[in-house]
XYZ file of C-alpha atoms in Angstrom:
165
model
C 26.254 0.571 -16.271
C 23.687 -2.054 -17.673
C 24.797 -4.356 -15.456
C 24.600 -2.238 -12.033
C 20.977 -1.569 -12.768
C 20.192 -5.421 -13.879
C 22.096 -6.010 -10.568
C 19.908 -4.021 -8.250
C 16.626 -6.041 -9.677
C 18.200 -9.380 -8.691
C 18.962 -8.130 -5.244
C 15.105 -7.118 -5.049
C 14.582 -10.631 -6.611
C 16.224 -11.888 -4.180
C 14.627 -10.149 -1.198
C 11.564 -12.574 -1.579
C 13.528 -14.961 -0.120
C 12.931 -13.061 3.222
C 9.572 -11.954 1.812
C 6.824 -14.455 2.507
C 4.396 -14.145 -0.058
C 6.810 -12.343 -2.304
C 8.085 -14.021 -5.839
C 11.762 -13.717 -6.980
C 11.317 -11.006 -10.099
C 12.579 -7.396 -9.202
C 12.513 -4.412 -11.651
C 14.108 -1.067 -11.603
C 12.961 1.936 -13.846
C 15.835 4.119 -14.751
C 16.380 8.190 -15.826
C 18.949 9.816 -16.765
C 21.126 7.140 -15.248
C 19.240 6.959 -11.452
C 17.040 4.597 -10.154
C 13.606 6.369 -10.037
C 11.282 3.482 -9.273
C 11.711 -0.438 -7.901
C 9.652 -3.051 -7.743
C 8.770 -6.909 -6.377
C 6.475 -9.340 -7.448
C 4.218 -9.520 -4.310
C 1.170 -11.144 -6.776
C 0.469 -13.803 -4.071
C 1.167 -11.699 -0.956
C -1.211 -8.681 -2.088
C -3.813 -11.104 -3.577
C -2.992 -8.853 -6.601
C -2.246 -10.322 -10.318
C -1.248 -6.771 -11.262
C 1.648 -6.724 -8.411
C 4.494 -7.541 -10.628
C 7.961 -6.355 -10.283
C 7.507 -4.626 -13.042
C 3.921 -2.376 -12.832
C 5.274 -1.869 -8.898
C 8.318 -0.090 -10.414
C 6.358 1.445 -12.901
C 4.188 2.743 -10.399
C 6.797 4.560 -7.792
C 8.479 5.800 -10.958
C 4.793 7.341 -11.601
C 4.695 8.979 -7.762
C 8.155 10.078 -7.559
C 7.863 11.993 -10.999
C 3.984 13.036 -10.820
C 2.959 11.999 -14.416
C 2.558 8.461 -16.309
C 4.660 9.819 -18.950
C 7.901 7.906 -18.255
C 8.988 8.366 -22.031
C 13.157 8.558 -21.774
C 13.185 5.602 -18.990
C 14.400 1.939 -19.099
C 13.309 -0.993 -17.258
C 15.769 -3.428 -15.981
C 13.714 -6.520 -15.282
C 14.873 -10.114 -13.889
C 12.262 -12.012 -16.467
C 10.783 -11.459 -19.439
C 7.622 -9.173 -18.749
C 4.450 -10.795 -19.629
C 1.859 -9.074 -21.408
C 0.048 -7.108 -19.063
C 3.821 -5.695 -18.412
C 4.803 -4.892 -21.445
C 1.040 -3.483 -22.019
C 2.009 -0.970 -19.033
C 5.430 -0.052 -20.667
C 3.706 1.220 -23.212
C 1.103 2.517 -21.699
C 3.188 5.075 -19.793
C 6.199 5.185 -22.589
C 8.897 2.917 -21.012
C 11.721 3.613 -24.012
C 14.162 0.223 -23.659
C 13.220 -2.834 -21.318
C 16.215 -4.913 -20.512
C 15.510 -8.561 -18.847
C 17.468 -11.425 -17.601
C 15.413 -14.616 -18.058
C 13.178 -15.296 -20.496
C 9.419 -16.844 -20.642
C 11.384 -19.901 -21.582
C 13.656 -19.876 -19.033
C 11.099 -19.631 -16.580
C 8.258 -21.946 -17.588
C 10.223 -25.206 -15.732
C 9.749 -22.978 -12.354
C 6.698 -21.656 -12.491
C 5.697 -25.211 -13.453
C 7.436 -26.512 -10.239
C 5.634 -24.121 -7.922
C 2.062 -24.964 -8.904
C 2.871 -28.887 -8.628
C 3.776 -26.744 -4.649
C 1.146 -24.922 -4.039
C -2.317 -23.958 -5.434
C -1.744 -20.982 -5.512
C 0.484 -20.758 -8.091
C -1.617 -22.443 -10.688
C -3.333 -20.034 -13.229
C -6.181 -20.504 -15.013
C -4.277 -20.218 -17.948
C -0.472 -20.510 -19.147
C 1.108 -17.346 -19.809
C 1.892 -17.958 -23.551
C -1.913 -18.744 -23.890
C -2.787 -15.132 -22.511
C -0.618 -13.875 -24.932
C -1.583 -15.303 -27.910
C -5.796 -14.581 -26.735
C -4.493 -11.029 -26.142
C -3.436 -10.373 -28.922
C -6.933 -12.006 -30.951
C -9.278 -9.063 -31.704
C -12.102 -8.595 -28.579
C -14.526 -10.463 -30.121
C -12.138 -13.594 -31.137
C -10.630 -14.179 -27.559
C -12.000 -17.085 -25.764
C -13.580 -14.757 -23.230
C -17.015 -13.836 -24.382
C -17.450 -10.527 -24.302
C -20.286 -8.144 -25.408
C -21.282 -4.000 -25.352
C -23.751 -2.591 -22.981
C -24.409 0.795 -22.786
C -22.340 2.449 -25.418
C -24.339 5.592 -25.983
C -24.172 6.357 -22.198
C -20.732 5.789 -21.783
C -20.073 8.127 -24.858
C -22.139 11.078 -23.572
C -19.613 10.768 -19.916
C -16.689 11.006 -22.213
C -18.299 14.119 -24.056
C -19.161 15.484 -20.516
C -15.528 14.825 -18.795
C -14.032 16.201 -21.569
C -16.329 19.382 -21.459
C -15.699 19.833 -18.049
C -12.059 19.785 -18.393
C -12.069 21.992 -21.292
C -11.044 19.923 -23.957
């Protein structure tokens, strides 16, 4: 059964060949053994970094079921997801990712597509965004500083009110 689902995210993959502007990873979320959400990398196309196979699966899973709880699903993914990915699978409760390539096995292509086209070149390799991810806010290489914290606070207070929380 592993295979049928890993199957159907190569032949989105694969539909980027057709796709201009779309990148060869597909994902499929999975529930109770059906297909609830797919996805293709359409990054470049959409002008979007957050348009990865992935976080577009994640997403129709999300409108098809009416909640960002998808706790009990599994993502079948054609690469290993990168950060902001996995961030998302956790974010919404993804129980089991299952992935074909891995960072490794893709660094040699991503690394022949930006010698291609411009496009493809990032401002900073994948591994590195990891690694400053995963650094504490104030030890990542982006500066970063608090404005406004008492003001944001009292909104919080306020939504929650509101809501009845």
């Amino acid at each position: 059964m592993h295979e049928t689902f890993m199957q159907r995210a190569l032949e989105i993959a694969r539909q980027s060949l057709d796709d201009p502007g779309a990148l060869p990873y597909g994902s499929v979320v999975v529930k109770d053994g059906k297909i609830i959400g797919e996805g293709l990398n359409k990054a470049l196309a959409k002008s979007d970094p957050t348009s990865h196979c992935e976080v577009e699966a994640i997403r129709e899973a999300c409108a098809k079921l009416g909640t960002t709880n998808l706790a009990g699903c599994d993502l079948y993914t054609t690469a290993e997801p990168c950060v902001m990915c996995a961030s998302v699978m956790y974010l919404t409760g993804i129980s089991r990712v299952y992935y074909a390539c891995a960072a490794t096995d893709t660094a040699p292509f991503m690394t022949r597509m930006a010698a291609l086209d411009p496009k493809w070149r990032r401002p900073m390799p994948f591994i590195e965004i990891q690694s400053q991810v995963a650094l504490p806010t104030d030890q990542r290489r982006m500066p970063a500083s608090r404005l406004m914290v008492s003001e944001a606070k009292a909104l919080l207070d306020e939504y929650a009110e509101k809501v009845g929380a």
